[in-house]
Tab-separated table of C-alpha atoms and ligand atoms in Angstrom:
chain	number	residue	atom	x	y	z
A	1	UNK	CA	128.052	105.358	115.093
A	2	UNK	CA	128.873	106.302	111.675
A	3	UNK	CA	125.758	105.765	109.192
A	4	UNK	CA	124.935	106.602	105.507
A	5	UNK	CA	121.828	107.668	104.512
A	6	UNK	CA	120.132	109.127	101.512
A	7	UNK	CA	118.619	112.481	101.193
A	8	UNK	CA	116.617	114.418	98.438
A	9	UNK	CA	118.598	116.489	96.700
A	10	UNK	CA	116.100	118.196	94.767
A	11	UNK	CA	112.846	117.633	93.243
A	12	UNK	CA	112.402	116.697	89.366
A	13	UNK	CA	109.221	118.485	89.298
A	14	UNK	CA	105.609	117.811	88.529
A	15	UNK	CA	106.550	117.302	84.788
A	16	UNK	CA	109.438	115.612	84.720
A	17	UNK	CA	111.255	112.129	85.136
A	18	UNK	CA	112.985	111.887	87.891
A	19	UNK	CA	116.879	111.146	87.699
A	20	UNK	CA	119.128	109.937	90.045
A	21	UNK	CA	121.087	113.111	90.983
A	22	UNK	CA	117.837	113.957	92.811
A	23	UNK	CA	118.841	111.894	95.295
A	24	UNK	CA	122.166	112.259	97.026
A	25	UNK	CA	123.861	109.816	100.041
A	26	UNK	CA	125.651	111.241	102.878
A	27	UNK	CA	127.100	110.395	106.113
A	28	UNK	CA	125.175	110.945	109.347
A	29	UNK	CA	126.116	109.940	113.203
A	30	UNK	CA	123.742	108.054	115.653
A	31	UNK	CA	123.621	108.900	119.007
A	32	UNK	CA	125.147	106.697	120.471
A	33	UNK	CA	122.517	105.838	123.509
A	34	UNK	CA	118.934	104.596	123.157
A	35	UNK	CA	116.143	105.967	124.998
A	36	UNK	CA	113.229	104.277	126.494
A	37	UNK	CA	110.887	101.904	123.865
A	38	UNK	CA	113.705	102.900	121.127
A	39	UNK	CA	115.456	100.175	119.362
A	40	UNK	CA	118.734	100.257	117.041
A	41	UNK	CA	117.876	98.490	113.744
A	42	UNK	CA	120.443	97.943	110.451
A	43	UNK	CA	118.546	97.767	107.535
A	44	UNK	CA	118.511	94.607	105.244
A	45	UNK	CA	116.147	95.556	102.294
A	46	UNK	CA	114.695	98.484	100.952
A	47	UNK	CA	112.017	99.035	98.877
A	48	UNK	CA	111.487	101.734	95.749
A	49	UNK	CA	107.622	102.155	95.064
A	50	UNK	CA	106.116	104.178	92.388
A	51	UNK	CA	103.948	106.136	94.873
A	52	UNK	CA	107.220	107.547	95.653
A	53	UNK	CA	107.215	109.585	92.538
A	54	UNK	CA	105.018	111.849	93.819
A	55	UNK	CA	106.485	112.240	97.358
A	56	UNK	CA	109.110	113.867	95.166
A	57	UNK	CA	106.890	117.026	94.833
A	58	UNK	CA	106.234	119.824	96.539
A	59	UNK	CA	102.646	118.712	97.352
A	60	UNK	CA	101.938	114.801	96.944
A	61	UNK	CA	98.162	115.251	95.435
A	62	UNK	CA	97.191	112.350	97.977
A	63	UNK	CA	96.017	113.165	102.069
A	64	UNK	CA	97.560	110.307	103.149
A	65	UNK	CA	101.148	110.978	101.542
A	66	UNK	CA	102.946	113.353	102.717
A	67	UNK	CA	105.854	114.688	100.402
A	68	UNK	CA	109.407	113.897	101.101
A	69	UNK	CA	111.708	117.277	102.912
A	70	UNK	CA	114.197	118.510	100.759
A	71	UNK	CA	117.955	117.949	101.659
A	72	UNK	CA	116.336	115.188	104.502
A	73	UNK	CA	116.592	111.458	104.447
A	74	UNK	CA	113.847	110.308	102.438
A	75	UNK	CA	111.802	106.920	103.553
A	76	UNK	CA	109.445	104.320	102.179
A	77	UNK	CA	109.184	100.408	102.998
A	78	UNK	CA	112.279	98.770	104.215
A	79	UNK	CA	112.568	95.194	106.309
A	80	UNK	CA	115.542	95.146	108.682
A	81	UNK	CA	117.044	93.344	112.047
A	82	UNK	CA	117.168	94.742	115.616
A	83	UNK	CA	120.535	94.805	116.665
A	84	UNK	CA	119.592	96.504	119.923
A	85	UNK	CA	116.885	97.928	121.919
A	86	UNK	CA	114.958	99.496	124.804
A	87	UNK	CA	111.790	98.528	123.604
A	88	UNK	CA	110.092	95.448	125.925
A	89	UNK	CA	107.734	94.472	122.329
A	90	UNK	CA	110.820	94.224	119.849
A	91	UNK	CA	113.734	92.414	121.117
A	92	UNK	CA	117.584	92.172	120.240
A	93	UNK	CA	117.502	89.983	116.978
A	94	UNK	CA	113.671	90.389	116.080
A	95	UNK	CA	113.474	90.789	111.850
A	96	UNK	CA	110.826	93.988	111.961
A	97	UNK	CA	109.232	95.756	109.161
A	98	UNK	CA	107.859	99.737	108.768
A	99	UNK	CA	106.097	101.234	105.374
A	100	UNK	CA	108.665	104.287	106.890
A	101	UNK	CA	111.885	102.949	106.946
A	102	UNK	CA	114.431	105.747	106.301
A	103	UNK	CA	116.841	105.390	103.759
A	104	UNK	CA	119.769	104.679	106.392
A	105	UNK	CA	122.213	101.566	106.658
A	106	UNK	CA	121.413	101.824	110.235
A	107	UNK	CA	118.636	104.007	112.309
A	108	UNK	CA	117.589	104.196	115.401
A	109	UNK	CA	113.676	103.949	115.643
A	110	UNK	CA	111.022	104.044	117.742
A	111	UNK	CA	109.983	100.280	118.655
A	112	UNK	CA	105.886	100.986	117.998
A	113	UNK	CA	106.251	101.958	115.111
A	114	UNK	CA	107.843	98.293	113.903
A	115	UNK	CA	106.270	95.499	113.110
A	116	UNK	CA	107.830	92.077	113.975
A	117	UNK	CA	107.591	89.858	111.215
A	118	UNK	CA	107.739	85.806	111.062
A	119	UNK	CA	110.389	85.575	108.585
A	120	UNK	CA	109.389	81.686	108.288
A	121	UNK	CA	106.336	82.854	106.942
A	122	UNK	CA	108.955	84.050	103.747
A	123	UNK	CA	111.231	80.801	104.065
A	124	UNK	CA	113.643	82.627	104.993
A	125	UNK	CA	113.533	85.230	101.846
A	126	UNK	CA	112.953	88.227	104.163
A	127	UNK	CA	112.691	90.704	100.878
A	128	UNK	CA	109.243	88.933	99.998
A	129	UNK	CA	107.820	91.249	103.424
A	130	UNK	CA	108.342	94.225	100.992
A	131	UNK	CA	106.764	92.487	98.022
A	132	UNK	CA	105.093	89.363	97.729
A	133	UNK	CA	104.190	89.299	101.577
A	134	UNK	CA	104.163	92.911	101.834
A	135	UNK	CA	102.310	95.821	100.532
A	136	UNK	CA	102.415	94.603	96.384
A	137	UNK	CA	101.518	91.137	97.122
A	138	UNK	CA	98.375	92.468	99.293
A	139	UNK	CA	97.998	94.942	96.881
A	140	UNK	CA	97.469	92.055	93.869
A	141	UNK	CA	95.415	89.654	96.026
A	142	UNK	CA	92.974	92.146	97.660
A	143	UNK	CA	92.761	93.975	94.404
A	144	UNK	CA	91.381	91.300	92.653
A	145	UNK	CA	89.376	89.760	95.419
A	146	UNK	CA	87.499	93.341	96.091
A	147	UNK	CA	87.459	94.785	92.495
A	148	UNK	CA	87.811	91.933	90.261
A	149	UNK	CA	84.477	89.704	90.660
A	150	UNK	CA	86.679	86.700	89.383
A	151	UNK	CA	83.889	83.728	89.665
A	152	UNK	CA	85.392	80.074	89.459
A	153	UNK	CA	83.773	78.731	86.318
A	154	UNK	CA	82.637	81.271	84.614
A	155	UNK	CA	85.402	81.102	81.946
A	156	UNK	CA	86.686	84.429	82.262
A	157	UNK	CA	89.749	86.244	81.064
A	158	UNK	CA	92.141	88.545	82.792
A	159	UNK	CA	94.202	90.984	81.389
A	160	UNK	CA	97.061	92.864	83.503
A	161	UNK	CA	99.306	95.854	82.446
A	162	UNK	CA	102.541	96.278	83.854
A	163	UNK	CA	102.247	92.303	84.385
A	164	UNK	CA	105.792	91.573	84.812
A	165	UNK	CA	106.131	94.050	88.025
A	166	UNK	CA	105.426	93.489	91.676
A	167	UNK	CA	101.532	93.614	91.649
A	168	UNK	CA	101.270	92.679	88.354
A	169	UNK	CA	103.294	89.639	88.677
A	170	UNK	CA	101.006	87.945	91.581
A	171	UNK	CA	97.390	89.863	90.467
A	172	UNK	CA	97.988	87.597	87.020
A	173	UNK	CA	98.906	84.339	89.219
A	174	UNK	CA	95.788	85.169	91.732
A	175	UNK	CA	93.572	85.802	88.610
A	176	UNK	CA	94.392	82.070	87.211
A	177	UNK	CA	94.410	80.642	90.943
A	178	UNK	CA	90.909	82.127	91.516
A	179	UNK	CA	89.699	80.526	88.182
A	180	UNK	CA	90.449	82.931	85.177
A	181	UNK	CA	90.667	80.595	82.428
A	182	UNK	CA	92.945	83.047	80.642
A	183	UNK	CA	95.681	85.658	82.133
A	184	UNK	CA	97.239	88.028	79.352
A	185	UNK	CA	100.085	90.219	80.739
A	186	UNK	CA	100.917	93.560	78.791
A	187	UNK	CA	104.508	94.603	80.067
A	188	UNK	CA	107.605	96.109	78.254
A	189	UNK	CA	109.987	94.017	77.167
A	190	UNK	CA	110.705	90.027	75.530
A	191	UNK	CA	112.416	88.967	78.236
A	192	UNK	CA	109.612	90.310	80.741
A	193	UNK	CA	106.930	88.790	78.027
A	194	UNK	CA	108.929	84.856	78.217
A	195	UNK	CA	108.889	85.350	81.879
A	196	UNK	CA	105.288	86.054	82.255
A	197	UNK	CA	104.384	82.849	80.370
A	198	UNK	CA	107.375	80.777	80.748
A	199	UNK	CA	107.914	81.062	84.367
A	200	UNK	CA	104.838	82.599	85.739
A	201	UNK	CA	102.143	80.441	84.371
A	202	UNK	CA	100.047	83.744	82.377
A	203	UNK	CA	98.313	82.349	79.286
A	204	UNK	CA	100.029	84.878	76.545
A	205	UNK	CA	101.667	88.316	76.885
A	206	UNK	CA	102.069	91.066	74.894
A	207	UNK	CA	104.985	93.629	74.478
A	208	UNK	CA	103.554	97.279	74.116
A	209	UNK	CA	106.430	98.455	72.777
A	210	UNK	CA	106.839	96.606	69.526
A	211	UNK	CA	103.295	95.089	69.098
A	212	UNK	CA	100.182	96.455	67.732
A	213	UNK	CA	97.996	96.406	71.447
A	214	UNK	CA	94.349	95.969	70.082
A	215	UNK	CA	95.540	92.666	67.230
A	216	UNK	CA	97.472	91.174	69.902
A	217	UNK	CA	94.603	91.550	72.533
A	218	UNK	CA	92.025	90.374	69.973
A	219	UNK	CA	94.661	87.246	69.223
A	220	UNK	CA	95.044	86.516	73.018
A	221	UNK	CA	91.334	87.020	74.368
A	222	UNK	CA	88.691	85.857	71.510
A	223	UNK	CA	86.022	85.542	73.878
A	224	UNK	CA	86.327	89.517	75.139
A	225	UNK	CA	87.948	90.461	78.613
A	226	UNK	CA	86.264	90.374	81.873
A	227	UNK	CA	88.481	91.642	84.139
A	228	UNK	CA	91.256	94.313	83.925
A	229	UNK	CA	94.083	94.374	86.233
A	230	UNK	CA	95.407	98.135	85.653
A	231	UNK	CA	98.848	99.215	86.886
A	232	UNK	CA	99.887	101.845	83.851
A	233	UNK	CA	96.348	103.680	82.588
A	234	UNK	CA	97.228	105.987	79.539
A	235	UNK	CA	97.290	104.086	75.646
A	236	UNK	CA	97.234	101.082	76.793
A	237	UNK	CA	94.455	100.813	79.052
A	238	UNK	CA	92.578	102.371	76.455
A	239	UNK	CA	93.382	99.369	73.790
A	240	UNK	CA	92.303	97.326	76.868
A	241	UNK	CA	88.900	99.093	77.907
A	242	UNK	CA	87.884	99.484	74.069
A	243	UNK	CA	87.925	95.007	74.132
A	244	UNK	CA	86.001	95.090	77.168
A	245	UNK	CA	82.977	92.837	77.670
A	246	UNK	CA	79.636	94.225	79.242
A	247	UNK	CA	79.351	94.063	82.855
A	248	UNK	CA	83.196	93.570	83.199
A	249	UNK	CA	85.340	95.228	85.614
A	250	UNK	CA	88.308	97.465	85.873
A	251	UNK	CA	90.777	97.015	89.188
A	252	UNK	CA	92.448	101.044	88.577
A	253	UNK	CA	95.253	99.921	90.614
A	254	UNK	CA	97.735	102.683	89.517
A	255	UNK	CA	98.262	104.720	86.720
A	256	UNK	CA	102.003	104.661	86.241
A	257	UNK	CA	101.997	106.125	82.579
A	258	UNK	CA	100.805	109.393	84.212
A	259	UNK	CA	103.270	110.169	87.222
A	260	UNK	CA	105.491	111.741	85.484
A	261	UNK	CA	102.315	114.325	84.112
A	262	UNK	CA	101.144	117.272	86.154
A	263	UNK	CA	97.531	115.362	86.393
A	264	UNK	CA	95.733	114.730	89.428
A	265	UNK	CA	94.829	111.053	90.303
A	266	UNK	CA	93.141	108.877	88.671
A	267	UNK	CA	94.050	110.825	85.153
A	268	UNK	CA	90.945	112.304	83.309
A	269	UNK	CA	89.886	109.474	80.845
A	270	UNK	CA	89.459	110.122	77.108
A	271	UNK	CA	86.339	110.720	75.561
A	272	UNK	CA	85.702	107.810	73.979
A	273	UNK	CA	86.746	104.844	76.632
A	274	UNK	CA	84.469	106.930	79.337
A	275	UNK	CA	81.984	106.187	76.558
A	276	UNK	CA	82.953	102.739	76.545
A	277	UNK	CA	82.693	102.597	80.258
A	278	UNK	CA	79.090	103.834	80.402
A	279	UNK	CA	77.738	102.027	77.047
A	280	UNK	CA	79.221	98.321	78.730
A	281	UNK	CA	78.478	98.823	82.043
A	282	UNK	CA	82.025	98.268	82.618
A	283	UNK	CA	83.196	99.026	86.706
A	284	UNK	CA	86.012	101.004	87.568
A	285	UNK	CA	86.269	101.519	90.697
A	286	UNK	CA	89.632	102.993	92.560
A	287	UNK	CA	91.701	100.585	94.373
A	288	UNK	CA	93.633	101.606	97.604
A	289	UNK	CA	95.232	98.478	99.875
A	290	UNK	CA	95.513	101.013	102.464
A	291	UNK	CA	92.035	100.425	103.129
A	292	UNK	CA	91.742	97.148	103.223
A	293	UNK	CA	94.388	96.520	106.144
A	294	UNK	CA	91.861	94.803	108.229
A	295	UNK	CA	91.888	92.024	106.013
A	296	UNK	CA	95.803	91.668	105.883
A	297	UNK	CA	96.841	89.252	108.025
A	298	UNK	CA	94.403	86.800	106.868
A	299	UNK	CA	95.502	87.660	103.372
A	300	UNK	CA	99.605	87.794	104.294
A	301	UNK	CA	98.960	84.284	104.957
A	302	UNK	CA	97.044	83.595	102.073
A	303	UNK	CA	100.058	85.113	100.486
A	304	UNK	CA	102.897	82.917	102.374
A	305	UNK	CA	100.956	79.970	101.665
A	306	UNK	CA	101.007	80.300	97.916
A	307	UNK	CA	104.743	81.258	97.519
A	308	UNK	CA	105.628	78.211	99.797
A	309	UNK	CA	103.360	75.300	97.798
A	310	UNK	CA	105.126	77.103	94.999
A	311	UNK	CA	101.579	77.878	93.715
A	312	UNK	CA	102.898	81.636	93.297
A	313	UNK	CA	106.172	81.996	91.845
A	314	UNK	CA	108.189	85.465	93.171
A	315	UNK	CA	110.215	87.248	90.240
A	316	UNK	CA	112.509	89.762	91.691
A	317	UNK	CA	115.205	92.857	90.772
A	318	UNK	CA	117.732	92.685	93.511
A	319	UNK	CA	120.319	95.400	93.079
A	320	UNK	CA	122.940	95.927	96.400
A	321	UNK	CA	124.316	98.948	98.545
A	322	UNK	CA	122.267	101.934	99.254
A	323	UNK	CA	124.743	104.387	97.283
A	324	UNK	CA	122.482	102.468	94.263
A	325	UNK	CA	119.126	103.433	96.123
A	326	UNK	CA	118.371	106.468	93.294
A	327	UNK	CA	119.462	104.695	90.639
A	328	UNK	CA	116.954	101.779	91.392
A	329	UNK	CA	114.417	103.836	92.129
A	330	UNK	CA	114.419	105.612	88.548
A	331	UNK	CA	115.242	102.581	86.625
A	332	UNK	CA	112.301	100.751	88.491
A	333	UNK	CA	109.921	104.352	87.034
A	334	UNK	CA	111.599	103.130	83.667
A	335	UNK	CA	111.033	99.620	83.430
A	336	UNK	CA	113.754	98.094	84.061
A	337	UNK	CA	113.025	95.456	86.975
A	338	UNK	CA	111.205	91.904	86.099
A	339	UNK	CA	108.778	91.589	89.521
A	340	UNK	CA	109.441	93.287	92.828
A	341	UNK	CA	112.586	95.994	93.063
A	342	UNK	CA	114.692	95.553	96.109
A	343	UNK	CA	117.772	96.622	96.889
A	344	UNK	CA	119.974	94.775	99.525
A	345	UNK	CA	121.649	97.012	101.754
A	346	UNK	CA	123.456	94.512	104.397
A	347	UNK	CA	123.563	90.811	104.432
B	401	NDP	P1	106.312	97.698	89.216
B	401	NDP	O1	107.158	96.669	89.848
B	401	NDP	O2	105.197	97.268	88.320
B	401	NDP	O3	107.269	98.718	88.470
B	401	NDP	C1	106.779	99.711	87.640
B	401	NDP	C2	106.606	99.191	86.195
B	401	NDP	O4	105.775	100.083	85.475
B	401	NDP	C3	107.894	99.166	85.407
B	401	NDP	O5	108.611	97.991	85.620
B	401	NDP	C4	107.420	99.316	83.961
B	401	NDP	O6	107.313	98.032	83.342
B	401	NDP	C5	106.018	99.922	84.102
B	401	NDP	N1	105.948	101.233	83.445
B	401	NDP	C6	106.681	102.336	83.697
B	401	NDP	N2	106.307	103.351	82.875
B	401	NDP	C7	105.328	102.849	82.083
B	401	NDP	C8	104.543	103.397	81.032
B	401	NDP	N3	104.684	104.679	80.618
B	401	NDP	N4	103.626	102.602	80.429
B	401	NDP	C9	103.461	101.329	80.821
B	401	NDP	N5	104.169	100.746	81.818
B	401	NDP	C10	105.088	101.507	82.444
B	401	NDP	O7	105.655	98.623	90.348
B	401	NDP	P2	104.558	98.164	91.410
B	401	NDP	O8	104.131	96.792	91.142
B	401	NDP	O9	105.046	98.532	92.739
B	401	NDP	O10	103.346	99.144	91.060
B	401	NDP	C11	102.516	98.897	89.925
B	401	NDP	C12	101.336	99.857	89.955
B	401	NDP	O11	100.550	99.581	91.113
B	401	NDP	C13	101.716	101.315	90.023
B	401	NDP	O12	100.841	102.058	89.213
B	401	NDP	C14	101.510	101.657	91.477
B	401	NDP	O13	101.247	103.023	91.679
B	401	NDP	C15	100.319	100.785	91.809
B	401	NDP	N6	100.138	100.477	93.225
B	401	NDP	C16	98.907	100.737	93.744
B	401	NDP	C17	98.615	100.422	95.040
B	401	NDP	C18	97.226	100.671	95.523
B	401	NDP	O14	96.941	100.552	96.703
B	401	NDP	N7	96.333	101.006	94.636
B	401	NDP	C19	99.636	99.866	95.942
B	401	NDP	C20	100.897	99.560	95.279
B	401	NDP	C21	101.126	99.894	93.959
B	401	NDP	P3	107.336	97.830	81.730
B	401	NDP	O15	108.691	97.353	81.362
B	401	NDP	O16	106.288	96.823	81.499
B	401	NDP	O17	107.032	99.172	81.131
């Protein structure tokens, strides 16, 4: 069987962006027989992540990432439908799910290393596994549940950067479900900024790009901020940190300002906002969902139940046919997706 598939086709370096001609789609044949516990699956959705970014060099600065092989079929999350199989646990017709789904209109995988999903648990929307029921939706709840100290009552206010992406999206709609009185997004662009508050519910929202950061915070949150939902790091978590209250806490969910920058992770902090840190007693602790797995099932349905009651509305960036896979991927590093990037890659 005649595939295509999508391969590195060369690395943009640890100070660079990275462009679409670093990725490059080819044609591949499958063998054409299955061996035993191996299953044939065409892909439906894939996912482009910005931990991706550094997979794309030589040496990913994380142990548990390991870089992607030039001139070889990169991978990454990726939902799709077994069309066949010799695997007893993942039958013909079962919608599965890997965080290593190769780049590849159709592979052949091995069936343990799938997991079946319940793709009622999306209504039907079986992209939501790689965001809002996947890895950035866990990544938003669990962030603010084990970082974010969010007390019902206690009249706090949220502020997330990058708020009109895939985390940031839900951690803004979690902070207001779990009783922030008042969500600010930061995020990019007007139309991101009348999403936020239009469709998702956030209190106000700010556009970095054209507005003066520290006014429009000081506008937005007159009673301080307690908790910081922080996807980007760099200028703009500075503004944030600097309007800080004492005893309030930082979620360092990513850092996506910095990828780009030979740095290692987290970034070094300036001077004067580790000041700010120490004087207010202000947490920041690192967040990493991959260590909270044990808690996501309980959390998946947390997840499924919100989007369903329509407590937690899902924005998405839905852009088709895997020849567009690098293209996605960099525009997603740029900005330009409102909530979770996925690109469809069969009906
Ligand atoms: P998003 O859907 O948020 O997409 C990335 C967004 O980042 C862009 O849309 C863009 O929005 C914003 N951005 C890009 N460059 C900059 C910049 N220089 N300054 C400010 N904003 C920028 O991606 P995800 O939701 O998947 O990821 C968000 C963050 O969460 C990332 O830092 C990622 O690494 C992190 N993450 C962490 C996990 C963990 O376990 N800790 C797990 C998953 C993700 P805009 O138009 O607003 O600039």
């Amino acid at each position: 069987m005649q595939v295509q598939r999508v391969v590195l086709n060369s690395q943009p370096g640890k100070n660079g962006a990275p462009v679409p001609e670093n990725f490059r789609v080819e044609k591949t044949t499958l063998a054409p027989d299955l061996q035993d516990g191996e299953v044939l699956v065409r892909t439906l959705y894939l996912s482009v992540d910005p931990y991706m970014r550094c997979r794309m060099n030589e040496d990913t600065g994380a142990d548990y990432l390991t870089p992607w092989q030039l001139f070889e079929c990169v991978d990454g999350g990726g939902v799709g439908v077994v069309e066949s199989s010799r695997c007893s646990t993942c039958t013909e017709g079962s919608v599965v799910t890997s965080f290593n789904w190769p780049w590849q209109t159709h592979a052949v995988l091995k069936g343990s290393s799938l997991q079946k999903v319940d793709s009622s648990m999306a209504d039907g929307h079986l992209s939501y596994f790689l965001g809002v029921i996947g890895m950035t939706g866990l990544t938003a709840l669990l962030g603010v549940r084990e970082k974010g100290h969010v007390v019902k009552g206690a009249n706090q206010t949220m502020v997330v950067s990058g708020a009109a992406g895939a985390c940031g999206s839900i951690a803004g709609q979690i902070g207001k479900l779990d009783g922030c009185v008042r969500v600010v997004g930061i995020c990019g662009t007007e139309e991101k900024c009348r999403a936020l508050v239009e469709d998702l519910g956030f209190s106000a929202a700010i556009n970095y790009y054209y507005e003066d950061i520290p006014k429009r915070l000081k506008e937005c949150c007159p009673d301080g901020i307690d908790v910081y939902f922080d996807n980007v790091g760099g200028v703009i978590s500075d503004a944030v940190i600097a309007q800080m209250n004492n005893g309030s806490h930082v979620i360092l969910c990513g850092q996506i300002s910095q990828y780009n920058k030979d740095v290692p992770y987290p970034p070094p902090l300036s001077e004067e906002t580790q000041k700010a840190l120490q004087i207010k007693n202000i947490t920041r602790e690192r967040f990493m969902v991959l260590s909270y797995m044990s808690k996501a099932d309980a959390a998946l349905c947390e997840l499924s139940r919100h989007v369903k009651s329509g407590q937690i509305k899902v924005l998405e960036t839905v852009v088709n046919g895997i020849e567009n896979m690098g293209d996605a991927f960099c525009s997603m590093m740029k900005g330009g997706n409102i909530g979770k990037q996925i690109i469809k890659i069969s009906e």
